[in-house]
Amino acid sequence: MPDPRIVIYGPGSTGLAITKMLCDRGVRPVAAIARTGSKTVGKDLGELAGAGRIGVIVSDRADETLAKARADIAVVTISSYLDDTLYGIFEKVVKAKADVVTLAEEMLYPWVTAATLSRKLHELASAHGVTVTGTGHQDGYWVNLVGVLMATGHKVSQVSGALSWNVDDFGKTLAEQQLVGRTKEEFEAWKKSTKRKPTFGAISLYALAATARLTPTGAISTDTQPDLATSRVYCKALGKYVEPGQLLGYTDTDTMKTKEGITLRISSCGKVYVPGESDFNKWVLSGKRADGTNVRLQMLNADLPTAVTTCATLVNRIPDVLEAPAGLVTIDKLPQLGHRPSLAARSSEA
Amino acid sequence: MPDPRIVIYGPGSTGLAITKMLCDRGVRPVAAIARTGSKTVGKDLGELAGAGRIGVIVSDRADETLAKARADIAVVTISSYLDDTLYGIFEKVVKAKADVVTLAEEMLYPWVTAATLSRKLHELASAHGVTVTGTGHQDGYWVNLVGVLMATGHKVSQVSGALSWNVDDFGKTLAEQQLVGRTKEEFEAWKKSTKRKPTFGAISLYALAATARLTPTGAISTDTQPDLATSRVYCKALGKYVEPGQLLGYTDTDTMKTKEGITLRISSCGKVYVPGESDFNKWVLSGKRADGTNVRLQMLNADLPTAVTTCATLVNRIPDVLEAPAGLVTIDKLPQLGHRPSLAARSSEA
């Protein structure tokens, strides 16, 4: 099979990291689309990505570029939630008869939190014979590794994940969103007043439940706790110090109950790190031995390079999306996430 | 779908642990077969398993029992390697039109190390419209978790696993096989003279390569190193002390090179534990960031309850085997290993 024809839709830092990975693997994207006004427009995608000139000039004319590209798939790295804007972008790609693979976090399992747009997108993609799938770091670390782990346990009653990400890796907007440098009183006032979108953790629990063939009962509950500085810590993203007692960030804990009696929980901490801290992903499953005594299954991914895993997972999902049936196809319906030496779709054997 | 009709073929300690897990999940086996002379013959399978009387009497008449059982699947826990004896047992089950799921370690991926019998078994199973699959602890911890991890890395060049198991959990035969209490000189003499079967680690590397779509080049190399006692350690399995300088056991390191340039390696240590040691499973992947710098992906499963994971994995694989096409179907061809609340085969949606 020939290499897939790939469009990069959103050549921001993540889109460019994916571009570099694709070029490293010998698969050069055939087109790139940015929003009007982006500094990337008119530049060579390969040069922007640090992969050398590839003769693909970033365009802000989406329809024209998609029509010319005859793409098999578009990599969409624009935003996190399935709203009307993101739907509009997917619609352009789908109508150009290309599959979509996206890092939009809600797209990992949008069926519950964005039900109406999900159904509409599923119908649109089905009608045009293409696949739309969300993936990313969570696909591996919050869903598939955990799903495999669950298969190795007996009478598992609780599945609990804890993970951490560094606000300083993601810039000012996210640092402000994580309330870095605010007081505990400001945090409590924010908690009372805010109407937040579903957390990425909550969305991943839906995907995990579907993967483990569990049926959620009722809504996911979300608890949010501040992470307070105990010493003076410099926040690179804000360019200022966080004083003792102020927030380094906060931790969201999402809990899902299921009809099968298994509780799924994920605690996600986004904060400014103090020296020695790094991203991790840790899961503990409470289960039983055959003799009825309690036992725990544990997994720790320490020093986790989240920027790598996010992009590499998307790249390795490309053949799965190319081979999948038409529609909005979430990861619970895809084959096992795995390393793919070739990004081309395989024969029907797959 | 109704619950599957399951035969326990080999009600030893592992077969009985699986029986207990099945009963816990509300799926009572319908028959049990042991070798003539086994102490289990004539006893109630449920009582032997600690699950209470279930009215299934262990029989040593395999053909008659299989004919009566109208089983969907047999759980075969007899031996480790696909030799003529094990083939003969599979043949009885296959001719009775039941699927086979087995913990025989070589059956995880017997295509290379037992090529002739594998092909013969594949033809036999295909002709009778049933599936034969090997699974167990390795399915999760040495293959599928690692396979997912590999999908999250970029330009992975080396995948290295290290794991440990306690000789004292497995009795005298295995303790003697691991040379517990022998001298370093005896170990070296054994290494020169012995003609060993492929290690379980080597077999799992073939399954991992198939899962990660890699092509092995040449044979797997196996290196074996002694683990020497530095203080006096009691070996329960042998009922004697290991003196300083004598072997607590040994570590096999298997290395596979692949056409794609990725080296797969697994080090398996089987020894008598000193206080504070427990089973673990640890993997490190060497890869690159998009910018070309080196990065590592890590996974650690500490305090691993291998007896649980071995049996629970087999139980959760039952629906996959029931749903699989006919033939010898290795785990690289099955759906993602996952938690299965129901052990029944699903509709074609699966």
XYZ file of C-alpha atoms in Angstrom:
700
model
C 0.000 0.000 0.000
C 1.257 3.534 -0.733
C 1.861 5.974 2.128
C -1.252 7.891 3.160
C -1.740 11.455 1.918
C -1.871 13.543 5.090
C -3.015 17.132 5.663
C -1.859 19.027 8.757
C -4.822 21.118 9.882
C -3.463 23.464 12.569
C 0.332 23.797 12.336
C 0.812 25.042 15.906
C 3.530 23.577 18.104
C 1.754 20.191 18.365
C 0.858 20.049 14.677
C 4.479 20.815 13.840
C 5.798 18.155 16.239
C 3.545 15.643 14.471
C 4.808 16.924 11.107
C 8.411 16.314 12.233
C 7.546 12.790 13.407
C 5.831 12.032 10.090
C 8.831 13.318 8.114
C 11.168 11.253 10.347
C 9.115 8.231 9.345
C 9.383 9.075 5.655
C 5.778 10.218 5.268
C 5.701 13.887 4.239
C 2.359 15.655 4.655
C 0.885 16.817 1.342
C -0.805 20.008 2.567
C -1.176 22.274 5.600
C -3.953 24.616 6.664
C -3.782 27.419 9.254
C -6.248 30.082 10.294
C -6.122 33.418 8.472
C -3.659 35.682 10.228
C -1.460 32.850 11.496
C 2.255 33.580 11.196
C 2.667 30.164 9.561
C 0.672 31.050 6.436
C 2.880 31.173 3.333
C 5.744 29.322 5.019
C 7.066 25.842 4.245
C 5.563 23.287 6.637
C 8.754 21.220 6.779
C 10.903 24.225 7.610
C 8.481 25.302 10.330
C 8.703 21.792 11.796
C 12.490 21.640 11.694
C 12.381 18.881 9.081
C 13.822 20.904 6.186
C 11.966 22.258 3.151
C 9.313 19.825 1.852
C 7.601 22.097 -0.670
C 4.313 22.256 1.267
C 3.248 25.876 1.804
C 0.849 26.532 4.700
C -2.413 27.978 3.376
C -5.349 29.706 5.041
C -7.741 28.687 2.250
C -9.101 25.458 3.734
C -11.652 24.431 1.093
C -9.340 25.065 -1.840
C -6.427 23.280 -0.139
C -8.539 20.278 0.809
C -9.980 20.033 -2.700
C -6.488 20.024 -4.234
C -4.886 17.733 -1.651
C -6.855 14.536 -2.405
C -5.943 13.634 1.183
C -6.602 10.313 2.887
C -6.594 11.863 6.335
C -6.322 15.220 8.102
C -4.493 15.651 11.415
C -6.575 18.262 13.268
C -4.847 20.030 16.183
C -6.965 23.118 16.752
C -8.860 23.049 20.042
C -10.054 20.728 22.827
C -13.860 20.592 22.776
C -16.382 19.524 20.138
C -18.139 22.856 19.659
C -19.623 24.431 16.530
C -16.248 25.809 15.429
C -14.473 22.456 15.638
C -17.475 20.752 14.037
C -17.186 23.212 11.143
C -13.545 22.232 10.607
C -14.339 18.511 10.720
C -17.169 19.165 8.257
C -14.794 20.722 5.711
C -12.473 17.709 5.937
C -15.263 15.145 5.837
C -16.862 16.776 2.801
C -13.466 16.571 1.081
C -13.695 12.787 1.672
C -10.736 12.585 4.054
C -10.622 10.837 7.435
C -9.966 12.928 10.544
C -7.608 12.095 13.403
C -7.546 14.734 16.124
C -6.036 15.513 19.497
C -9.176 17.417 20.582
C -9.543 15.930 24.060
C -13.331 15.742 24.034
C -13.186 13.714 20.810
C -11.708 10.774 22.743
C -15.308 9.977 23.705
C -17.704 12.837 22.892
C -20.883 10.702 22.885
C -21.961 11.811 26.370
C -20.602 15.331 26.833
C -21.355 16.550 23.298
C -24.141 14.146 22.373
C -25.956 16.207 19.732
C -22.866 17.227 17.765
C -21.482 13.682 18.093
C -24.559 12.177 16.461
C -24.531 14.846 13.751
C -20.819 14.211 13.088
C -21.363 10.449 13.021
C -24.103 10.844 10.408
C -22.050 13.262 8.338
C -18.953 11.033 8.364
C -21.011 7.901 7.640
C -22.702 9.624 4.696
C -19.331 10.588 3.232
C -17.672 7.222 3.887
C -14.932 8.568 6.151
C -13.831 8.072 9.749
C -13.419 10.683 12.508
C -11.418 9.641 15.609
C -9.948 11.397 18.647
C -6.731 10.134 20.226
C -3.678 11.434 22.120
C -1.828 10.769 25.333
C -5.005 9.607 27.071
C -5.570 6.871 24.463
C -2.504 5.059 25.777
C -2.003 6.113 29.382
C -5.504 6.787 30.695
C -7.441 4.218 28.675
C -5.621 1.399 26.917
C -2.885 0.604 29.443
C -5.549 0.715 32.154
C -7.920 -1.414 30.095
C -5.280 -4.135 29.713
C -4.459 -3.935 33.422
C -8.151 -4.412 34.279
C -8.172 -7.638 32.250
C -5.497 -9.096 34.535
C -7.506 -8.646 37.731
C -10.240 -10.624 39.456
C -13.308 -8.957 40.984
C -11.861 -5.496 40.483
C -13.921 -3.028 42.508
C -11.988 0.218 42.107
C -9.710 1.616 39.419
C -7.878 4.775 40.476
C -5.534 6.876 38.401
C -3.368 9.817 39.428
C -1.376 11.922 37.032
C 0.347 15.233 36.906
C 1.278 17.770 34.257
C 3.451 20.873 34.480
C 1.675 24.172 33.870
C 5.021 25.672 32.782
C 5.039 23.390 29.729
C 1.856 24.955 28.320
C 2.132 28.752 28.578
C 0.273 31.659 30.149
C -3.349 30.854 29.250
C -3.300 27.445 30.911
C -1.353 28.823 33.895
C -4.116 31.362 34.453
C -6.762 28.672 33.947
C -5.058 26.587 36.669
C -5.232 29.665 38.965
C -1.471 29.765 39.511
C -0.577 32.423 42.096
C -4.148 32.912 43.327
C -5.103 32.713 46.994
C -7.079 29.909 48.566
C -9.995 32.342 49.038
C -9.938 33.247 45.347
C -9.909 29.525 44.544
C -12.976 28.864 46.735
C -14.862 31.799 45.172
C -13.954 30.550 41.675
C -15.110 27.024 42.555
C -18.516 28.343 43.613
C -19.008 30.588 40.608
C -17.442 28.687 37.742
C -19.326 26.634 35.211
C -16.608 24.433 33.788
C -16.648 22.167 30.794
C -16.160 18.452 31.480
C -12.565 17.740 32.493
C -10.290 15.712 30.213
C -10.220 13.136 33.005
C -14.006 12.750 32.943
C -14.009 12.319 29.164
C -11.323 9.629 29.424
C -13.386 7.756 32.042
C -16.186 7.412 29.486
C -13.688 5.967 27.008
C -12.270 3.638 29.667
C -15.744 2.432 30.659
C -16.584 1.695 27.015
C -13.273 -0.155 26.561
C -13.888 -2.230 29.698
C -17.517 -2.860 28.618
C -18.901 -1.094 31.691
C -22.125 0.922 31.898
C -21.883 4.241 33.771
C -24.667 4.953 36.255
C -25.538 8.617 36.612
C -23.214 11.532 36.084
C -19.498 11.691 36.826
C -18.762 13.655 40.000
C -15.852 16.081 39.905
C -14.040 17.327 43.002
C -11.406 20.053 42.722
C -8.730 20.742 45.343
C -6.046 23.442 45.383
C -2.337 22.578 45.361
C -0.727 25.182 47.610
C 2.891 26.306 47.555
C 4.847 25.569 50.748
C 7.825 27.604 49.569
C 8.453 30.336 46.994
C 8.247 28.805 43.469
C 8.956 30.522 40.149
C 6.291 30.147 37.451
C 7.926 30.442 34.031
C 4.588 30.638 32.203
C 3.516 33.709 34.182
C 7.010 35.143 34.677
C 6.476 35.592 38.418
C 6.904 33.898 41.786
C 4.168 31.956 43.572
C 4.330 32.766 47.294
C 3.824 30.194 50.091
C 0.094 29.611 50.621
C -0.809 30.625 47.081
C -1.935 28.132 44.453
C 0.608 26.226 42.355
C -2.446 24.885 40.538
C -5.232 22.445 41.333
C -6.227 18.776 41.092
C -9.479 17.554 39.552
C -10.734 14.184 40.741
C -13.440 12.606 38.598
C -15.379 9.586 39.822
C -17.658 7.330 37.804
C -19.864 4.591 39.219
C -20.881 1.715 36.984
C -23.757 -0.750 36.863
C -21.215 -3.567 37.231
C -20.136 -2.201 40.633
C -16.715 -0.988 39.538
C -15.762 2.579 40.475
C -13.474 4.397 38.035
C -11.551 7.419 39.294
C -8.913 9.752 37.868
C -7.072 12.569 39.635
C -5.388 15.038 37.329
C -3.039 17.617 38.822
C -2.011 20.627 36.737
C 0.437 22.834 38.588
C 3.815 24.570 38.582
C 6.429 21.962 39.470
C 8.999 22.338 42.204
C 12.489 20.968 41.412
C 12.545 17.175 41.160
C 8.929 16.795 40.034
C 8.040 15.375 36.620
C 4.985 14.082 34.764
C 3.766 10.696 35.914
C 0.855 8.343 35.364
C -0.036 5.982 38.195
C -2.905 3.512 38.487
C -3.978 1.228 41.286
C -6.676 -1.424 40.885
C -8.300 -3.024 43.911
C -9.268 -6.624 43.274
C -9.424 -10.082 44.803
C -7.405 -13.252 44.736
C -9.197 -16.522 43.909
C -9.274 -17.201 47.680
C -11.199 -13.953 48.255
C -8.422 -11.940 49.872
C -7.716 -8.410 48.673
C -5.016 -7.670 46.162
C -3.797 -4.605 44.284
C -2.544 -4.239 40.730
C -0.250 -1.293 40.157
C 1.244 0.574 37.242
C 3.569 3.560 37.310
C 4.855 5.502 34.343
C 7.443 7.833 35.835
C 9.220 10.792 34.158
C 6.624 10.734 31.443
C 7.457 12.753 28.278
C 3.838 13.786 27.608
C 4.690 15.924 24.561
C 6.193 12.852 22.850
C 3.469 10.412 23.823
C 0.673 12.765 22.708
C 2.007 13.151 19.187
C 3.453 9.643 18.715
C 0.153 8.054 19.725
C -1.689 10.061 17.070
C 0.860 9.038 14.426
C 0.549 5.330 15.296
C -3.262 5.592 15.211
C -3.265 6.772 11.561
C -3.477 3.274 9.988
C -6.215 2.261 12.458
C -8.300 5.285 11.432
C -7.660 4.640 7.733
C -8.832 1.041 8.163
C -11.848 1.810 10.390
C -15.443 1.829 9.188
C -17.077 5.170 8.349
C -18.505 7.352 11.112
C -17.416 8.886 14.381
C -15.365 5.932 15.640
C -14.086 6.260 19.206
C -11.006 4.362 20.433
C -13.062 1.672 22.184
C -14.081 0.509 18.678
C -10.573 0.570 17.202
C -8.063 -2.297 17.257
C -5.577 -2.432 20.088
C -3.373 0.660 20.134
C 0.000 -0.508 18.870
C 3.257 0.394 17.197
C 2.835 0.731 13.428
C 6.036 0.531 11.376
C 3.987 1.440 8.284
C 1.358 4.183 8.333
C -0.440 2.774 5.305
C -3.757 0.977 5.676
C -3.339 -2.782 5.570
C -5.294 -5.311 3.562
C -8.522 -6.750 4.934
C -6.412 -9.087 7.097
C -6.233 -6.203 9.583
C -26.156 -14.755 24.932
C -26.088 -17.640 27.413
C -22.983 -18.267 29.514
C -20.391 -20.439 27.786
C -20.159 -24.136 28.664
C -16.650 -24.558 30.029
C -14.587 -27.708 30.682
C -11.652 -27.576 33.085
C -8.972 -29.815 31.575
C -6.304 -30.183 34.263
C -7.697 -29.346 37.738
C -4.306 -28.685 39.335
C -3.759 -25.630 41.505
C -4.018 -23.250 38.539
C -7.026 -25.010 36.996
C -8.742 -24.847 40.386
C -7.933 -21.144 40.832
C -9.540 -20.522 37.439
C -12.524 -22.643 38.501
C -12.965 -20.480 41.605
C -12.769 -17.286 39.548
C -15.357 -18.642 37.096
C -17.710 -19.599 39.939
C -17.195 -16.138 41.507
C -18.358 -14.688 38.213
C -21.420 -16.922 38.141
C -20.179 -19.219 35.386
C -19.860 -22.777 36.708
C -17.783 -25.153 34.591
C -19.840 -28.054 33.196
C -17.145 -30.743 33.308
C -13.618 -31.466 34.496
C -10.967 -33.863 33.261
C -7.845 -35.051 35.089
C -5.207 -37.639 34.252
C -5.787 -41.197 35.459
C -4.359 -41.547 38.934
C -4.894 -37.917 39.895
C -6.181 -37.460 43.435
C -8.870 -35.163 42.032
C -10.674 -37.909 40.074
C -14.122 -38.637 41.520
C -14.205 -35.424 43.560
C -16.460 -32.401 43.077
C -14.658 -29.702 41.089
C -16.307 -26.859 43.035
C -15.327 -28.342 46.385
C -11.743 -28.859 45.219
C -11.665 -25.195 44.145
C -13.093 -23.884 47.403
C -16.258 -22.735 45.650
C -18.642 -25.226 47.270
C -20.243 -28.268 45.651
C -21.288 -27.638 42.037
C -22.175 -31.190 41.016
C -19.312 -31.549 38.547
C -17.290 -34.701 39.252
C -13.710 -34.797 37.962
C -13.314 -37.628 35.466
C -10.283 -39.326 33.924
C -12.265 -40.442 30.870
C -11.532 -37.529 28.536
C -13.326 -38.620 25.365
C -16.495 -39.672 27.140
C -16.568 -36.507 29.253
C -15.974 -34.232 26.261
C -18.659 -36.009 24.247
C -21.202 -35.542 27.027
C -20.217 -31.978 27.943
C -21.222 -30.246 24.696
C -18.683 -27.653 25.754
C -18.036 -24.337 24.052
C -14.491 -24.123 25.356
C -11.942 -26.094 27.374
C -9.504 -24.432 29.779
C -6.314 -26.505 29.421
C -3.770 -26.179 32.233
C -1.530 -29.213 31.812
C 1.999 -28.345 30.701
C 4.102 -25.577 29.158
C 5.306 -26.721 25.729
C 3.497 -27.757 22.564
C 4.750 -31.343 22.361
C 3.005 -34.485 21.149
C 1.337 -35.048 24.529
C -0.185 -31.563 24.679
C -1.125 -31.788 21.010
C -2.983 -35.015 21.788
C -5.002 -33.258 24.491
C -5.841 -30.330 22.201
C -6.834 -32.849 19.521
C -9.378 -34.507 21.825
C -10.950 -31.110 22.617
C -10.924 -29.892 19.016
C -12.531 -33.112 17.755
C -15.271 -32.580 20.356
C -15.898 -29.199 18.624
C -14.866 -27.063 21.593
C -12.485 -24.082 21.552
C -9.285 -24.281 23.617
C -7.843 -21.585 25.856
C -4.613 -22.602 27.543
C -1.889 -21.315 29.843
C 0.748 -23.465 28.095
C 3.463 -20.838 27.761
C 4.675 -21.908 24.349
C 1.124 -21.546 23.001
C 1.375 -17.745 23.382
C 3.188 -17.827 20.039
C 4.220 -21.354 19.010
C 4.625 -20.597 15.282
C 8.415 -20.363 15.448
C 9.501 -22.690 18.254
C 7.012 -25.493 17.466
C 6.373 -24.761 13.799
C 5.334 -28.218 12.603
C 2.875 -28.940 15.407
C 1.543 -25.367 15.158
C 0.658 -25.795 11.491
C -0.872 -29.210 12.180
C -2.930 -27.773 15.048
C -4.011 -24.801 12.937
C -5.258 -27.143 10.201
C -7.013 -29.419 12.684
C -8.766 -26.534 14.448
C -9.709 -24.872 11.161
C -11.187 -28.120 9.858
C -13.313 -28.498 13.000
C -14.386 -24.846 13.117
C -12.897 -24.120 16.543
C -10.239 -21.786 17.959
C -7.106 -22.646 19.961
C -5.385 -19.788 21.838
C -2.644 -19.484 24.452
C -2.753 -16.694 27.042
C -1.699 -15.990 30.643
C 0.293 -13.425 32.593
C 2.537 -12.718 29.585
C -0.463 -11.734 27.429
C -0.937 -8.651 29.609
C 2.415 -7.811 31.159
C 4.989 -8.944 28.590
C 3.032 -8.283 25.407
C -0.053 -6.061 25.473
C 0.998 -3.433 28.016
C 4.338 -3.219 26.208
C 2.640 -3.080 22.824
C 0.533 -0.093 23.914
C 3.597 1.597 25.400
C 5.457 1.182 22.098
C 2.639 3.018 20.313
C 3.275 6.096 22.468
C 6.934 6.468 21.481
C 8.748 7.980 18.507
C 11.687 6.257 16.804
C 11.851 3.581 19.486
C 15.144 1.711 19.108
C 15.168 -0.567 22.146
C 12.460 -2.175 24.270
C 13.792 -3.789 27.441
C 11.827 -5.700 30.038
C 12.951 -7.025 33.411
C 10.840 -9.198 35.643
C 11.184 -11.504 38.551
C 9.344 -14.499 39.982
C 9.788 -16.319 43.268
C 10.899 -19.940 43.008
C 9.284 -20.604 46.400
C 5.838 -19.989 44.856
C 6.196 -22.928 42.469
C 7.530 -25.930 44.373
C 10.489 -28.298 44.278
C 10.692 -29.168 40.567
C 11.044 -25.568 39.464
C 13.457 -24.816 42.324
C 15.707 -27.619 41.095
C 15.313 -26.418 37.512
C 16.467 -22.939 38.626
C 19.550 -24.599 40.234
C 18.772 -23.244 43.697
C 21.601 -24.108 46.109
C 24.065 -25.103 43.385
C 27.567 -23.665 43.164
C 28.742 -21.257 40.493
C 30.925 -24.035 39.055
C 27.946 -26.384 38.811
C 26.032 -23.579 37.083
C 28.803 -23.063 34.502
C 29.011 -26.797 33.816
C 25.215 -26.966 33.429
C 25.258 -23.996 31.033
C 27.780 -25.745 28.800
C 26.024 -29.083 28.776
C 22.342 -28.211 28.815
C 20.086 -28.181 25.791
C 17.190 -26.073 26.989
C 13.835 -25.455 25.423
C 13.089 -21.855 24.383
C 12.526 -19.671 27.435
C 9.089 -18.222 28.143
C 10.685 -14.813 27.596
C 11.806 -15.751 24.083
C 8.334 -17.007 23.204
C 6.773 -13.777 24.454
C 9.188 -11.727 22.314
C 7.794 -13.448 19.221
C 4.270 -12.490 20.341
C 5.379 -8.922 21.073
C 7.057 -8.599 17.676
C 3.890 -9.819 15.948
C 1.759 -7.397 17.986
C 4.074 -4.487 17.136
C 4.161 -5.603 13.453
C 7.919 -6.208 13.557
C 9.855 -8.846 11.613
C 12.489 -10.750 13.614
C 15.860 -11.179 11.909
C 17.667 -14.377 12.800
C 17.345 -16.325 16.016
C 16.785 -14.951 19.497
C 19.970 -14.979 21.593
C 19.665 -16.127 25.195
C 22.171 -15.271 27.900
C 21.904 -16.836 31.350
C 23.517 -15.438 34.493
C 23.499 -16.848 38.039
C 21.921 -14.934 40.932
C 24.190 -15.651 43.896
C 23.265 -15.459 47.569
C 25.165 -12.841 49.561
C 23.769 -14.131 52.860
C 22.160 -17.352 54.107
C 18.624 -17.635 52.596
C 15.997 -20.306 53.335
C 14.403 -21.987 50.310
C 10.920 -23.186 51.239
C 10.502 -25.185 48.035
C 13.600 -27.290 48.794
C 13.312 -27.143 52.586
C 16.946 -26.091 52.993
C 19.232 -23.084 53.271
C 21.122 -21.548 50.360
C 24.610 -20.583 51.562
C 26.433 -17.364 50.529
C 28.006 -17.828 47.087
C 25.493 -20.506 46.062
C 22.765 -19.884 43.501
C 19.433 -18.373 44.541
C 18.437 -18.995 40.920
C 19.321 -17.473 37.568
C 18.286 -14.808 35.063
C 17.645 -15.468 31.378
C 18.037 -12.525 29.032
C 16.555 -12.991 25.571
C 17.336 -10.540 22.783
C 15.606 -10.254 19.427
C 16.737 -8.041 16.543
C 14.172 -6.915 13.996
C 14.260 -5.806 10.380
C 12.803 -2.463 11.480
C 15.887 -1.797 13.639
C 14.131 -2.189 16.979
C 15.783 -4.480 19.534
C 13.429 -6.338 21.888
C 14.860 -7.718 25.127
C 13.445 -9.447 28.190
C 15.288 -10.469 31.368
C 13.468 -12.993 33.496
C 14.800 -13.764 36.952
C 13.569 -16.894 38.753
C 15.080 -17.190 42.223
C 14.470 -17.550 45.943
C 13.522 -14.139 47.297
C 15.170 -12.455 50.254
C 12.847 -10.533 52.598
C 11.400 -7.415 50.958
C 11.529 -8.734 47.380
C 8.362 -9.283 45.355
C 7.354 -9.965 41.752
C 7.700 -7.005 39.433
C 7.443 -6.186 35.744
C 9.485 -3.268 34.456
C 9.924 -1.979 30.920
C 12.033 0.810 29.500
C 11.757 1.998 25.905
C 14.477 4.129 24.335
C 13.086 6.570 21.798
C 13.376 10.098 20.447
C 11.596 13.403 20.841
C 10.427 15.202 17.703
C 13.573 17.372 18.030
C 15.778 14.276 17.836
C 16.904 14.182 21.469
C 16.740 10.923 23.407
C 13.821 10.075 25.649
C 12.748 7.084 27.702
C 9.290 5.640 28.301
C 8.963 3.645 31.505
C 6.468 1.306 33.087
C 6.705 -0.443 36.430
C 4.250 -2.953 37.857
C 5.444 -3.429 41.429
C 4.310 -6.076 43.972
C 2.769 -8.042 41.140
C 0.362 -10.845 42.162
C 1.328 -13.159 39.299
C -0.947 -16.004 40.419
C -3.967 -13.681 40.116
C -2.963 -12.082 36.828
C -2.237 -15.445 35.171
C -5.672 -16.861 35.866
C -7.718 -13.643 35.538
C -6.216 -12.934 32.128
C -7.277 -16.368 30.888
C -10.810 -15.830 32.208
C -11.142 -12.435 30.488
C -9.813 -13.919 27.228
C -12.654 -16.495 27.062
C -15.106 -14.306 25.073
C -12.330 -13.263 22.669
C -11.536 -16.916 21.957
C -15.232 -17.783 21.555
C -15.615 -14.922 19.043
C -12.371 -15.589 17.127
C -12.200 -17.285 13.727
C -11.306 -20.989 13.574
C -7.681 -22.095 13.778
C -4.673 -21.628 15.999
C -5.212 -17.929 16.767
C -2.397 -16.239 18.680
C -2.960 -13.118 20.803
C -1.589 -10.751 18.147
C -4.706 -11.632 16.105
C -7.194 -11.187 18.974
C -8.897 -7.924 19.951
C -7.281 -5.802 22.622
C -7.025 -7.676 25.909
C -9.669 -6.140 28.134
C -11.973 -6.576 31.102
C -15.037 -8.628 30.171
C -18.005 -8.327 32.543
C -19.740 -11.096 30.567
C -17.920 -14.232 29.441
C -20.436 -14.929 26.692
C -19.554 -14.332 23.055
C -21.016 -11.084 21.803
C -22.978 -10.485 18.620
C -21.137 -9.672 15.403
C -20.696 -6.113 16.691
C -17.606 -7.402 18.507
